[in-house]
JSON list of C-alpha atoms in Angstrom, two decimals:
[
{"chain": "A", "resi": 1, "resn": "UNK", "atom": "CA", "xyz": [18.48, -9.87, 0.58]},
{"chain": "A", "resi": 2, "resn": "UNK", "atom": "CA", "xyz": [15.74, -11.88, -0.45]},
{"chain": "A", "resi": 3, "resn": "UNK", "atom": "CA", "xyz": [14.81, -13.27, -4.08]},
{"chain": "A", "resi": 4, "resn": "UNK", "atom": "CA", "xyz": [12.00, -15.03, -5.53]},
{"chain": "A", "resi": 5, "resn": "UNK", "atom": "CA", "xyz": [12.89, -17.43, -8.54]},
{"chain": "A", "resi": 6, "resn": "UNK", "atom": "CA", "xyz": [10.15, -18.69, -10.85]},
{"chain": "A", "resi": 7, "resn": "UNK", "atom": "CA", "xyz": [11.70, -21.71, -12.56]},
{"chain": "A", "resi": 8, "resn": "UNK", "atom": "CA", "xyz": [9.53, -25.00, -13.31]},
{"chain": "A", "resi": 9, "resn": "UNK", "atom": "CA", "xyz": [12.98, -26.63, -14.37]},
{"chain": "A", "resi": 10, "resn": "UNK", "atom": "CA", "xyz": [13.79, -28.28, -10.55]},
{"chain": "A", "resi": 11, "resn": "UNK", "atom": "CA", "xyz": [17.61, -28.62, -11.02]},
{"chain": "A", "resi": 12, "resn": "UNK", "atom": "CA", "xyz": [17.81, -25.59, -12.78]},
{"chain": "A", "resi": 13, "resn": "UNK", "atom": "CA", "xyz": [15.92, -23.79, -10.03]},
{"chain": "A", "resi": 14, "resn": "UNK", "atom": "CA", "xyz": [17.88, -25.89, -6.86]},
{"chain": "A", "resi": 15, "resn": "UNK", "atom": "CA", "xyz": [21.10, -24.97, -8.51]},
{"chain": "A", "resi": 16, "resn": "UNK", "atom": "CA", "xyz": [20.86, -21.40, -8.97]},
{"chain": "A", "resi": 17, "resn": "UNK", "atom": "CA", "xyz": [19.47, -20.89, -5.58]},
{"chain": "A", "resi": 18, "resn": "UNK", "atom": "CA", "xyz": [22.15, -22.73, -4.16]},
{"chain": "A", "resi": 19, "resn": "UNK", "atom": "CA", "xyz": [24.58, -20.73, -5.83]},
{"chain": "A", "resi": 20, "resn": "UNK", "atom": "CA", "xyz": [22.24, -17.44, -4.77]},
{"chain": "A", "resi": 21, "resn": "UNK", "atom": "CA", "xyz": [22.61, -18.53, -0.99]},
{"chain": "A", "resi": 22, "resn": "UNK", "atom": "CA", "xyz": [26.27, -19.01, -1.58]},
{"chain": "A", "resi": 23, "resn": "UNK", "atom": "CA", "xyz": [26.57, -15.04, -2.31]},
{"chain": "A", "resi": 24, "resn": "UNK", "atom": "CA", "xyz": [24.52, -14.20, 0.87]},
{"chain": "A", "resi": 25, "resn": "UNK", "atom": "CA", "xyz": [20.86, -14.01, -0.65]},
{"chain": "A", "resi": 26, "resn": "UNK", "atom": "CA", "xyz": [17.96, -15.91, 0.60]},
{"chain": "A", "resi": 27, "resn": "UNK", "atom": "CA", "xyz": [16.09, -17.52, -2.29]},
{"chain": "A", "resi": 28, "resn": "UNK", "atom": "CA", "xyz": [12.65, -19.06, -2.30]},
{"chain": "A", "resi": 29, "resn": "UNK", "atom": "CA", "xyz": [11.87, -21.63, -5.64]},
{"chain": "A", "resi": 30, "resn": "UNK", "atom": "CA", "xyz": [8.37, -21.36, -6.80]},
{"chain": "A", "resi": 31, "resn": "UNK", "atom": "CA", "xyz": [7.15, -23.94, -10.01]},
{"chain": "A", "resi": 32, "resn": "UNK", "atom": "CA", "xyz": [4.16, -22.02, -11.42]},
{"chain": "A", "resi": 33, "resn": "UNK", "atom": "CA", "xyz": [3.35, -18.07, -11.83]},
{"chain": "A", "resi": 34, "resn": "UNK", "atom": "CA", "xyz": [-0.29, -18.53, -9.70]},
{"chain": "A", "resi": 35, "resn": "UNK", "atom": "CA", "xyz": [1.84, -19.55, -6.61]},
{"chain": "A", "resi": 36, "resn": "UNK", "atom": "CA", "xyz": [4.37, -17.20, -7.13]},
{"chain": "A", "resi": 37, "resn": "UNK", "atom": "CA", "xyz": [1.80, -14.26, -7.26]},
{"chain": "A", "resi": 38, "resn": "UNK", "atom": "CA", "xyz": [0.05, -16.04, -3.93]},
{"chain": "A", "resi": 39, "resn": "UNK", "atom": "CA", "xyz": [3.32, -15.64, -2.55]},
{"chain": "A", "resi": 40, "resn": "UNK", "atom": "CA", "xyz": [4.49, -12.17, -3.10]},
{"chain": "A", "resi": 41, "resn": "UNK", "atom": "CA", "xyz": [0.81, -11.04, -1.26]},
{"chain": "A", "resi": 42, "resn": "UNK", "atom": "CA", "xyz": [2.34, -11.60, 2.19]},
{"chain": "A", "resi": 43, "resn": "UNK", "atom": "CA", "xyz": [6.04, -11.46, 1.94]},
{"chain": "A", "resi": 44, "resn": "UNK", "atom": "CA", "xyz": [8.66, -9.12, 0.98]},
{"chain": "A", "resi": 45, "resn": "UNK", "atom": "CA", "xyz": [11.42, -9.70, -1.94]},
{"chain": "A", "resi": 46, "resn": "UNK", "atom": "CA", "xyz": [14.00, -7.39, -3.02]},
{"chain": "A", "resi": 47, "resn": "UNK", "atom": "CA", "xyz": [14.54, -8.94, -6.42]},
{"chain": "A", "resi": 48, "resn": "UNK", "atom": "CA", "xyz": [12.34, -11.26, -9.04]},
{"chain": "A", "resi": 49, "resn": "UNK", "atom": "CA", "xyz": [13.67, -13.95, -10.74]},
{"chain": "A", "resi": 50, "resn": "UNK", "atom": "CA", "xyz": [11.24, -14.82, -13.81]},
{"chain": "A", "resi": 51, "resn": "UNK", "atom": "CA", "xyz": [11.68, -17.88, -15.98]},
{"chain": "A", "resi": 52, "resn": "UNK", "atom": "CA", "xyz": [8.41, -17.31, -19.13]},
{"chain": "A", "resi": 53, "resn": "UNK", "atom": "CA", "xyz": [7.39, -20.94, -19.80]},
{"chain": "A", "resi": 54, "resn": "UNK", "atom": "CA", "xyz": [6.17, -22.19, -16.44]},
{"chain": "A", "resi": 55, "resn": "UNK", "atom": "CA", "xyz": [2.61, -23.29, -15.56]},
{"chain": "A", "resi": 56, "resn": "UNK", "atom": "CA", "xyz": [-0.52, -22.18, -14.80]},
{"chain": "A", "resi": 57, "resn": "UNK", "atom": "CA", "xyz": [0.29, -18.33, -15.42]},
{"chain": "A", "resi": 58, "resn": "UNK", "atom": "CA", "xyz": [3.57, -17.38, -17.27]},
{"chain": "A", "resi": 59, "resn": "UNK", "atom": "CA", "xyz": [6.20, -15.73, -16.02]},
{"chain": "A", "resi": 60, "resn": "UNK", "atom": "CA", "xyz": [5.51, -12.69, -18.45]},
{"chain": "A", "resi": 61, "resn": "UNK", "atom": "CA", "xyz": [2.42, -12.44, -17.55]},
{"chain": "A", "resi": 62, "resn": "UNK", "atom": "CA", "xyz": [3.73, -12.02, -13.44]},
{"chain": "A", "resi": 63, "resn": "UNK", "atom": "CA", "xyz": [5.68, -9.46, -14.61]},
{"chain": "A", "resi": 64, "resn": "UNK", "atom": "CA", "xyz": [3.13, -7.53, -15.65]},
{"chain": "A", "resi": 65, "resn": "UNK", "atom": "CA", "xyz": [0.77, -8.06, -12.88]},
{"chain": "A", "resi": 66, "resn": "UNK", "atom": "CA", "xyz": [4.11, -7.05, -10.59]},
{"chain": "A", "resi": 67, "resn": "UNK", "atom": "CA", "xyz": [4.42, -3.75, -12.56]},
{"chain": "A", "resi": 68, "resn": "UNK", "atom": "CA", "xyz": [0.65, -3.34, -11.84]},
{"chain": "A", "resi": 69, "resn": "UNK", "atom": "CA", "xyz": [0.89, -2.43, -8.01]},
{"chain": "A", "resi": 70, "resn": "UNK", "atom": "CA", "xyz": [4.82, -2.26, -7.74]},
{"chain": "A", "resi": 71, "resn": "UNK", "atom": "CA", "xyz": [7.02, 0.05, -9.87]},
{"chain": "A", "resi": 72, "resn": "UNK", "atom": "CA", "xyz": [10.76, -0.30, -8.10]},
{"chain": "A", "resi": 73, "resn": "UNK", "atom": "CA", "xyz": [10.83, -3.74, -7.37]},
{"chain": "A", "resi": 74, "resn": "UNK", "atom": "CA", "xyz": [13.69, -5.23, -9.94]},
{"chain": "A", "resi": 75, "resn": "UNK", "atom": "CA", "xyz": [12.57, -8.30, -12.16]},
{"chain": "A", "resi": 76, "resn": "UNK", "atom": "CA", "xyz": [15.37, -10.59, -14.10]},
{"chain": "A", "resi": 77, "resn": "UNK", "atom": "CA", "xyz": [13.72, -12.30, -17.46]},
{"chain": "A", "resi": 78, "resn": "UNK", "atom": "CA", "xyz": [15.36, -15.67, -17.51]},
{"chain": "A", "resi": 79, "resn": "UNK", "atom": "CA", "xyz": [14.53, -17.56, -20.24]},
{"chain": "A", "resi": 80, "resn": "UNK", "atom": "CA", "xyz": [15.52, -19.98, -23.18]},
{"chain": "A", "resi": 81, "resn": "UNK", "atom": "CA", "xyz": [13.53, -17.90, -25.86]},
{"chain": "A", "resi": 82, "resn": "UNK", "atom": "CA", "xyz": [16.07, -15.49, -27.10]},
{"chain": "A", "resi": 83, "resn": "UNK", "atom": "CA", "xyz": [14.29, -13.81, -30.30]},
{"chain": "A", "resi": 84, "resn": "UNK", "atom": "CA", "xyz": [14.16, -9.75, -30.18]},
{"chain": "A", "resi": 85, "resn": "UNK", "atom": "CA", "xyz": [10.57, -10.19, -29.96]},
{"chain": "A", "resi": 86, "resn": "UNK", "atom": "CA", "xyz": [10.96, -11.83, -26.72]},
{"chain": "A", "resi": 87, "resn": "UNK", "atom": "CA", "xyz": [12.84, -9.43, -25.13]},
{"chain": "A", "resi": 88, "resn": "UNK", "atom": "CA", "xyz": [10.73, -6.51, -26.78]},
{"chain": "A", "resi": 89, "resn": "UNK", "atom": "CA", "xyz": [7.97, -8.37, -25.01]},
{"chain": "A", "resi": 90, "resn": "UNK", "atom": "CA", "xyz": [9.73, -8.82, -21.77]},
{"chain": "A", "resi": 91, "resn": "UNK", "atom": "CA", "xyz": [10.69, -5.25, -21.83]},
{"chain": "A", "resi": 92, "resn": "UNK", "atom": "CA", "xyz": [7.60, -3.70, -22.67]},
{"chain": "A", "resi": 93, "resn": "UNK", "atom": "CA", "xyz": [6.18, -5.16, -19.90]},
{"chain": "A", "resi": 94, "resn": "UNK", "atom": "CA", "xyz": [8.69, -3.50, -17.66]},
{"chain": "A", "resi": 95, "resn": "UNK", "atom": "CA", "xyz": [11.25, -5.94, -17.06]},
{"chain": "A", "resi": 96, "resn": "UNK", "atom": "CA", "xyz": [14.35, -4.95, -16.06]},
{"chain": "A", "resi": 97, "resn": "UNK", "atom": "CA", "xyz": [16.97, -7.21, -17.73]},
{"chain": "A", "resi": 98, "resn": "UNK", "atom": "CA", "xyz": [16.50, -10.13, -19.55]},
{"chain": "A", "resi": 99, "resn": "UNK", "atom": "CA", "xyz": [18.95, -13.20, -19.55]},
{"chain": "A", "resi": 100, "resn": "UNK", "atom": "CA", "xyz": [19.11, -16.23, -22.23]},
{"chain": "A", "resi": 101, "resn": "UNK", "atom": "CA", "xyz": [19.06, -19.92, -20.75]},
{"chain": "A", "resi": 102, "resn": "UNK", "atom": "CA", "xyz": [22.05, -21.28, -20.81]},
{"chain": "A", "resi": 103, "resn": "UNK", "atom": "CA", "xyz": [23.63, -18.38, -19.11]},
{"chain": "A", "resi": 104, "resn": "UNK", "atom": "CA", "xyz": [26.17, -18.48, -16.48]},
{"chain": "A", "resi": 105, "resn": "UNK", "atom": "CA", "xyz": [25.55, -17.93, -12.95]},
{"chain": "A", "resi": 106, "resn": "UNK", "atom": "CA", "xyz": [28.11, -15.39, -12.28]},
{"chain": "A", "resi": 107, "resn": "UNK", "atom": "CA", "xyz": [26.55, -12.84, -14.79]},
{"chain": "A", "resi": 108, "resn": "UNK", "atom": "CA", "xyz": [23.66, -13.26, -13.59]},
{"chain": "A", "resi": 109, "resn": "UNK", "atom": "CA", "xyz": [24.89, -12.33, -10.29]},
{"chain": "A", "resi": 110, "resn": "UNK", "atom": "CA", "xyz": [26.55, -9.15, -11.29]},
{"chain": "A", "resi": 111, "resn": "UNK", "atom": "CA", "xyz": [23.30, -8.25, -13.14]},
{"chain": "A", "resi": 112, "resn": "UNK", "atom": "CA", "xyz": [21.14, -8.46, -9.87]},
{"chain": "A", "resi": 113, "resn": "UNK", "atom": "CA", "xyz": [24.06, -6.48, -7.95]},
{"chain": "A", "resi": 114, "resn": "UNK", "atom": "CA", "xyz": [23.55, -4.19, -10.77]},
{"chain": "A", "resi": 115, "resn": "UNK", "atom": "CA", "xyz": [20.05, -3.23, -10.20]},
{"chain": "A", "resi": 116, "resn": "UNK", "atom": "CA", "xyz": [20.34, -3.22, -6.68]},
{"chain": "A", "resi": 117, "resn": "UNK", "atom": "CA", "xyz": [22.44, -0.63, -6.74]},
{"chain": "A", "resi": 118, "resn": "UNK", "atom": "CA", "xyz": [19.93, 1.29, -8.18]},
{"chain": "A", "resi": 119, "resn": "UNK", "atom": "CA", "xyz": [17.30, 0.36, -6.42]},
{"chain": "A", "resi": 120, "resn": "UNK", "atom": "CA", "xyz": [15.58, 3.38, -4.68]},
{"chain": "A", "resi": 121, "resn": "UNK", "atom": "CA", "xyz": [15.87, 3.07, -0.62]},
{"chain": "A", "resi": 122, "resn": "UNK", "atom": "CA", "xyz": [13.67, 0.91, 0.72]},
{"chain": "A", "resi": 123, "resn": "UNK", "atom": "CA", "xyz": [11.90, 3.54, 3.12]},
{"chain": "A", "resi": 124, "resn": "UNK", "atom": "CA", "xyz": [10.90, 5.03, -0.19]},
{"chain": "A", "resi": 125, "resn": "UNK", "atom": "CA", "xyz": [9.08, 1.90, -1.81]},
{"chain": "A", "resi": 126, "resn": "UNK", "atom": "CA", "xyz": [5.67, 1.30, -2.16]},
{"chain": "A", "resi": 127, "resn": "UNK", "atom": "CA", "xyz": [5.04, 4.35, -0.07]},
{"chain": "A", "resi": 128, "resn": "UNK", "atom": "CA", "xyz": [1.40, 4.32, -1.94]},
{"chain": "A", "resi": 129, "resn": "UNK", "atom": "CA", "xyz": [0.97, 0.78, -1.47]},
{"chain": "A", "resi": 130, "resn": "UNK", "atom": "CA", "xyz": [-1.74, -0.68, 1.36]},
{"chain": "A", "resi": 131, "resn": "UNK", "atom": "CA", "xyz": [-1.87, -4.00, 1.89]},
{"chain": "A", "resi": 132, "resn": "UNK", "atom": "CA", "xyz": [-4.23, -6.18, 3.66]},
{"chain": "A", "resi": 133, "resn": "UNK", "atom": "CA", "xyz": [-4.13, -9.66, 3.58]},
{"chain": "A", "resi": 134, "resn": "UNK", "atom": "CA", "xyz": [-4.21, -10.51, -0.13]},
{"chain": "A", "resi": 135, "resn": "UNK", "atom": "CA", "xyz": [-5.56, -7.19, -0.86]},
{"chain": "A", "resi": 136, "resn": "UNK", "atom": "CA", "xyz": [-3.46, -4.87, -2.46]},
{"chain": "A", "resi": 137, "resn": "UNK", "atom": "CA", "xyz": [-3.99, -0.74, -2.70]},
{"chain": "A", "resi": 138, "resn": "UNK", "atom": "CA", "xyz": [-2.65, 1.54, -5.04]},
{"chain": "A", "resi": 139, "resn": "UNK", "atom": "CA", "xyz": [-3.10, 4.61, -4.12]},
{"chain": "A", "resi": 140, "resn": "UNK", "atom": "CA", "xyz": [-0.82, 6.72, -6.44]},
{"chain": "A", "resi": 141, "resn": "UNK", "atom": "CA", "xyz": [-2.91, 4.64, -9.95]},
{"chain": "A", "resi": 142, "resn": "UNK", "atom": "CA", "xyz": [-6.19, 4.13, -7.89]},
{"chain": "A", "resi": 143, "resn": "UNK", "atom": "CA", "xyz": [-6.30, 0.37, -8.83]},
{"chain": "A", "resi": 144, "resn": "UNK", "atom": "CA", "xyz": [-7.10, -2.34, -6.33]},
{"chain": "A", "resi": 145, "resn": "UNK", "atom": "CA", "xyz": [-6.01, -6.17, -6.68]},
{"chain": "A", "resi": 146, "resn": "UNK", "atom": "CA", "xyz": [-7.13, -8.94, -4.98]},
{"chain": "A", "resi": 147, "resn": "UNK", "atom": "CA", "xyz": [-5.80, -12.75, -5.23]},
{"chain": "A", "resi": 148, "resn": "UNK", "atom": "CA", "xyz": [-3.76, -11.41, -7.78]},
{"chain": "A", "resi": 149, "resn": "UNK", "atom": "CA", "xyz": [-7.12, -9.74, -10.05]},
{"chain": "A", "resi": 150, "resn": "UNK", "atom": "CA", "xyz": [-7.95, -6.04, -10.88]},
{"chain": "A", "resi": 151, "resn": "UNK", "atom": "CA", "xyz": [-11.33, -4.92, -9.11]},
{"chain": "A", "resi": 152, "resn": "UNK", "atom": "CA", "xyz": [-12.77, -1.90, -10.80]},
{"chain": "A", "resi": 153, "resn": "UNK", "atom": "CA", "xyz": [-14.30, 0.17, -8.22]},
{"chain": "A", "resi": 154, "resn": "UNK", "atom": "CA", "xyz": [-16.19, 3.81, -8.10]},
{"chain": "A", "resi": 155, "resn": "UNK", "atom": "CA", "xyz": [-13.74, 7.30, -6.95]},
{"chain": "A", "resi": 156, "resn": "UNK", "atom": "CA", "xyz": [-16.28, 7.15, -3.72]},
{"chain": "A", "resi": 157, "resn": "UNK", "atom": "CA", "xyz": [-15.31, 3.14, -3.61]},
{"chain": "A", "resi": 158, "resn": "UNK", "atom": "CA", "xyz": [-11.80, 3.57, -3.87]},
{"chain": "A", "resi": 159, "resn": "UNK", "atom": "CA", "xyz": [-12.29, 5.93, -1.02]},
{"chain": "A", "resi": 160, "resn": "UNK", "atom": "CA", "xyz": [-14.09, 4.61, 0.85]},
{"chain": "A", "resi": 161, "resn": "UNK", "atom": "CA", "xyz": [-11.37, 1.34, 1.07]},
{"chain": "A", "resi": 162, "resn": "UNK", "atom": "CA", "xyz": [-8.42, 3.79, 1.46]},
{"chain": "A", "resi": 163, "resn": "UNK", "atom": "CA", "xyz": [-9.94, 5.23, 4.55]},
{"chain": "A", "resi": 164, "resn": "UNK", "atom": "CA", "xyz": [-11.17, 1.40, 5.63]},
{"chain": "A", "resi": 165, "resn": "UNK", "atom": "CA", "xyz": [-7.67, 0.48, 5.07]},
{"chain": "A", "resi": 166, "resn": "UNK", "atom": "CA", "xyz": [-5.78, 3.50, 6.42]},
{"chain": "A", "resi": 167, "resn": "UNK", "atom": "CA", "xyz": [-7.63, 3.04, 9.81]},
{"chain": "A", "resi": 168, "resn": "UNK", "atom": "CA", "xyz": [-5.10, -0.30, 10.04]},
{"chain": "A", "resi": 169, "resn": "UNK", "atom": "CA", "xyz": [-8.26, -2.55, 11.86]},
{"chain": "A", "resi": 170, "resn": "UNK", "atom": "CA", "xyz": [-9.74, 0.21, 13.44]},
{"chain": "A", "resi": 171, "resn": "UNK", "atom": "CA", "xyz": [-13.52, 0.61, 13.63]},
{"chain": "A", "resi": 172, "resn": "UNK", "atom": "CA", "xyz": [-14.54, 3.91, 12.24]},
{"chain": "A", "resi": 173, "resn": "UNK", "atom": "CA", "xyz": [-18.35, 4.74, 12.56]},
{"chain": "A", "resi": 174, "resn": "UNK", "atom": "CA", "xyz": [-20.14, 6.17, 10.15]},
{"chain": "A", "resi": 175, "resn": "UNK", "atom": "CA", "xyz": [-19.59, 9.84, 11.09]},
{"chain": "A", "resi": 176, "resn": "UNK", "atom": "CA", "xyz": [-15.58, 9.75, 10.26]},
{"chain": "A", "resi": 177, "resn": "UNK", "atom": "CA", "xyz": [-16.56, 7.94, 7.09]},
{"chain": "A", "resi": 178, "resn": "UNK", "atom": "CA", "xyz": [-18.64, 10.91, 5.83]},
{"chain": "A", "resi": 179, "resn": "UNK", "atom": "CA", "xyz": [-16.49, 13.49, 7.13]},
{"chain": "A", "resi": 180, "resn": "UNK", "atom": "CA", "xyz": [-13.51, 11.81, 5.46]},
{"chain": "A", "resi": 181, "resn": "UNK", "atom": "CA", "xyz": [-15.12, 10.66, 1.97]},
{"chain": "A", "resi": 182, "resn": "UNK", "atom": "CA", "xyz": [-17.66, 12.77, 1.57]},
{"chain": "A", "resi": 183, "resn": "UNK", "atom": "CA", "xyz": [-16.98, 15.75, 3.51]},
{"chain": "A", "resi": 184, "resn": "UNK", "atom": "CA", "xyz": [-20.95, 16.14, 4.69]},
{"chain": "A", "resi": 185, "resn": "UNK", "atom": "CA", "xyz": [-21.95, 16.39, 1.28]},
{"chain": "A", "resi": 186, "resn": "UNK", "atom": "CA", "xyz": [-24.82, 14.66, 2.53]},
{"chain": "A", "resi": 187, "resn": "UNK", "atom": "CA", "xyz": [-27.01, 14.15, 5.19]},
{"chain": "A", "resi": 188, "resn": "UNK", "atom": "CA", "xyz": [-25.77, 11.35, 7.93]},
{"chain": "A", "resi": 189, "resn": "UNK", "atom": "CA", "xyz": [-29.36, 10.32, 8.70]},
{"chain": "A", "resi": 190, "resn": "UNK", "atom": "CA", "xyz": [-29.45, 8.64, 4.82]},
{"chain": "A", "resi": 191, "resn": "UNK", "atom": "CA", "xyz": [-28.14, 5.00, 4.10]},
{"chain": "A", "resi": 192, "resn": "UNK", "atom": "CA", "xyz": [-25.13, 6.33, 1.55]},
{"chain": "A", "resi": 193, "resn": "UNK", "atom": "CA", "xyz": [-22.33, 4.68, 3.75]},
{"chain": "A", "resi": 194, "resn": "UNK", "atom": "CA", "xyz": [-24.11, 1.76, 4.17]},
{"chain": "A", "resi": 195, "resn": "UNK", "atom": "CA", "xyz": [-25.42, 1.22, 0.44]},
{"chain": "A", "resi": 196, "resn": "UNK", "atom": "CA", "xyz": [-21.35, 1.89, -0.55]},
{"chain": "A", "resi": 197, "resn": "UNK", "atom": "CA", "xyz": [-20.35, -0.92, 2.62]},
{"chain": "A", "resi": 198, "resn": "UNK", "atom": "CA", "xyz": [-22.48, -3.23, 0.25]},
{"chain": "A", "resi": 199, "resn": "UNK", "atom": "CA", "xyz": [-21.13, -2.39, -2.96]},
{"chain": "A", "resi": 200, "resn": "UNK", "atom": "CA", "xyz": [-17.54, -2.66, -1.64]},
{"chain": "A", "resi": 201, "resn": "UNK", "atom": "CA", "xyz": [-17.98, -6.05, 0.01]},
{"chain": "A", "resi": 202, "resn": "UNK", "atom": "CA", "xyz": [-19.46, -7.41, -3.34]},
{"chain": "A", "resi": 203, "resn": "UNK", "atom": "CA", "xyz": [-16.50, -6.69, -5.11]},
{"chain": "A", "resi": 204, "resn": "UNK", "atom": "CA", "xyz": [-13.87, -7.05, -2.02]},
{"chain": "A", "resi": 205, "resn": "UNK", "atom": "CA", "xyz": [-15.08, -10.01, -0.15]},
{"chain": "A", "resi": 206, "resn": "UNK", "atom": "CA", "xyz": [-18.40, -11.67, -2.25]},
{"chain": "A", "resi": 207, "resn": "UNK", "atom": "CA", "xyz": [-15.82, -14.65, -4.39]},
{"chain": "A", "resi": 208, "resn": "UNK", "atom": "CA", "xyz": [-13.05, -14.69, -1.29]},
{"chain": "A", "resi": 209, "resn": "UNK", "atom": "CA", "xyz": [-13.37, -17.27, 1.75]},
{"chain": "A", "resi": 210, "resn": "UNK", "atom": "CA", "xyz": [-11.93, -14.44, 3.95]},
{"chain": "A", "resi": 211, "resn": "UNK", "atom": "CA", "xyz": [-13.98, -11.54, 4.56]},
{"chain": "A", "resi": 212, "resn": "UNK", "atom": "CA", "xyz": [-12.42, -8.48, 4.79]},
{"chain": "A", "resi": 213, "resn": "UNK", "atom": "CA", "xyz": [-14.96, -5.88, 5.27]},
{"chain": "A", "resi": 214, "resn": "UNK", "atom": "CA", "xyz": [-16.37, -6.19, 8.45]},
{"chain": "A", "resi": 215, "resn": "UNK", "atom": "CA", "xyz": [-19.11, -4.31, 10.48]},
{"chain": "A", "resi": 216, "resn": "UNK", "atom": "CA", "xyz": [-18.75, -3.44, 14.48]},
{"chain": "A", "resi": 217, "resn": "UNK", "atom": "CA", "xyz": [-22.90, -3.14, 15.31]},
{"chain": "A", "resi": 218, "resn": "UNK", "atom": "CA", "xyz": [-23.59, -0.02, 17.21]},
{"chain": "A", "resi": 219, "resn": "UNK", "atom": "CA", "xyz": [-20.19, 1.54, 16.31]},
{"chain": "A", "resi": 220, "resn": "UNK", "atom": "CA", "xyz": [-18.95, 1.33, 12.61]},
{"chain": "A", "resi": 221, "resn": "UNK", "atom": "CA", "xyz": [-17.26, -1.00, 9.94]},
{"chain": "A", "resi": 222, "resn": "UNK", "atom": "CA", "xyz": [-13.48, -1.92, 9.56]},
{"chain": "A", "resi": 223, "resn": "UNK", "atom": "CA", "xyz": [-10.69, -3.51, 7.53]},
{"chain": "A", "resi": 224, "resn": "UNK", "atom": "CA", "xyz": [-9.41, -7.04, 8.43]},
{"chain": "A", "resi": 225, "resn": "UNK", "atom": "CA", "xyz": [-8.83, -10.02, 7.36]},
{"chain": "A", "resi": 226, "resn": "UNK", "atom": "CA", "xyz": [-9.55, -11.54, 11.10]}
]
């Protein structure tokens, strides 16, 4: 199983993996909570490792953008602050377990088989989660993140990306769009999909190098990050 461990301490954070690896996990070290949320765009982890004081964004504040687009994966508070107010904090941001620095390494591992055991099967994760490139979908909350950031979008936004994204790269022409989004509420002749294209690419793509939203002249738009 993979882990990712966000621990600034580099001893700390070389040991514990070390030890993780010697129990059959793969474990990936990341310093600072803006990498570590980079990092968990692309890749797949079945368990979080979260120191709090690290750079750049803390690892409280991961959690909670976790718990923002993904419910099931497990996350492990590890941390030298051990007031009740810490935890309370750590908690209400939907942490799983928390764990006071210096702890040792064997509880820690029977925590993480702990929640594992509980984890729900993976075929059932994230079922309501599209992601494309560093652009992530939930469809069960209707929120969209990109590079790690909320975008507030319109219902006929939202949409409109879900079918983008569902099509998996596919060019779709303006015909599906407004059978699937807006059911022929309108007439096709009118520039509706086109004036929602623009408003989604100025809140998907406009402040990202890689354009997502693309358009196929003579035959439709689609989703990709190529």
């Amino acid at each position: 199983m993979n882990i990712l461990l966000l621990e600034d301490d580099l001893i700390l954070s070389a040991e514990l993996c070390k030890f993780l690896e010697s129990n059959h996990f793969m474990c990936d070290k990341i310093y600072d909570g803006e990498t570590f949320l980079r990092q968990i765009k692309n890749n797949t982890y079945e368990l979080y490792l979260l120191d709090i004081n690290v750079p750049k964004i803390n690892g409280l504040d991961v959690c909670q953008t976790i718990r923002s687009f993904d419910k099931n994966t497990p996350i492990i508070i590890i941390s030298a602050y051990g007031d009740l107010s810490d935890k309370k904090d750590a908690f209400t941001r939907l942490a799983d377990d928390y764990l006071v620095k210096p702890f040792q390494f064997e509880e820690l591992l029977l925590r993480m088989n702990s929640l594992l055991r509980r984890k729900v099967p993976s075929d059932n994760v994230d079922q309501d989660i599209i992601r494309v490139d560093d652009l992530i979908i939930n469809k069960t909350e209707h929120k969209v993140f990109r590079g790690g950031n909320e975008i507030a979008l319109t219902l006929k936004e939202f949409q409109l990306l879900v079918y983008l994204a569902e099509a998996q790269g596919r060019t779709v022409s303006k015909q599906q769009i407004t059978e699937h989004v807006w059911e022929h509420n309108f007439n096709t002749n009118t520039n509706t999909v086109e004036v929602y294209i623009n408003f989604l690419r100025k809140k998907i793509d406009k402040d990202f190098k890689v354009k997502l939203i693309h358009t196929r002249s003579g035959f439709g738009y689609y989703l990709s990050p190529l």
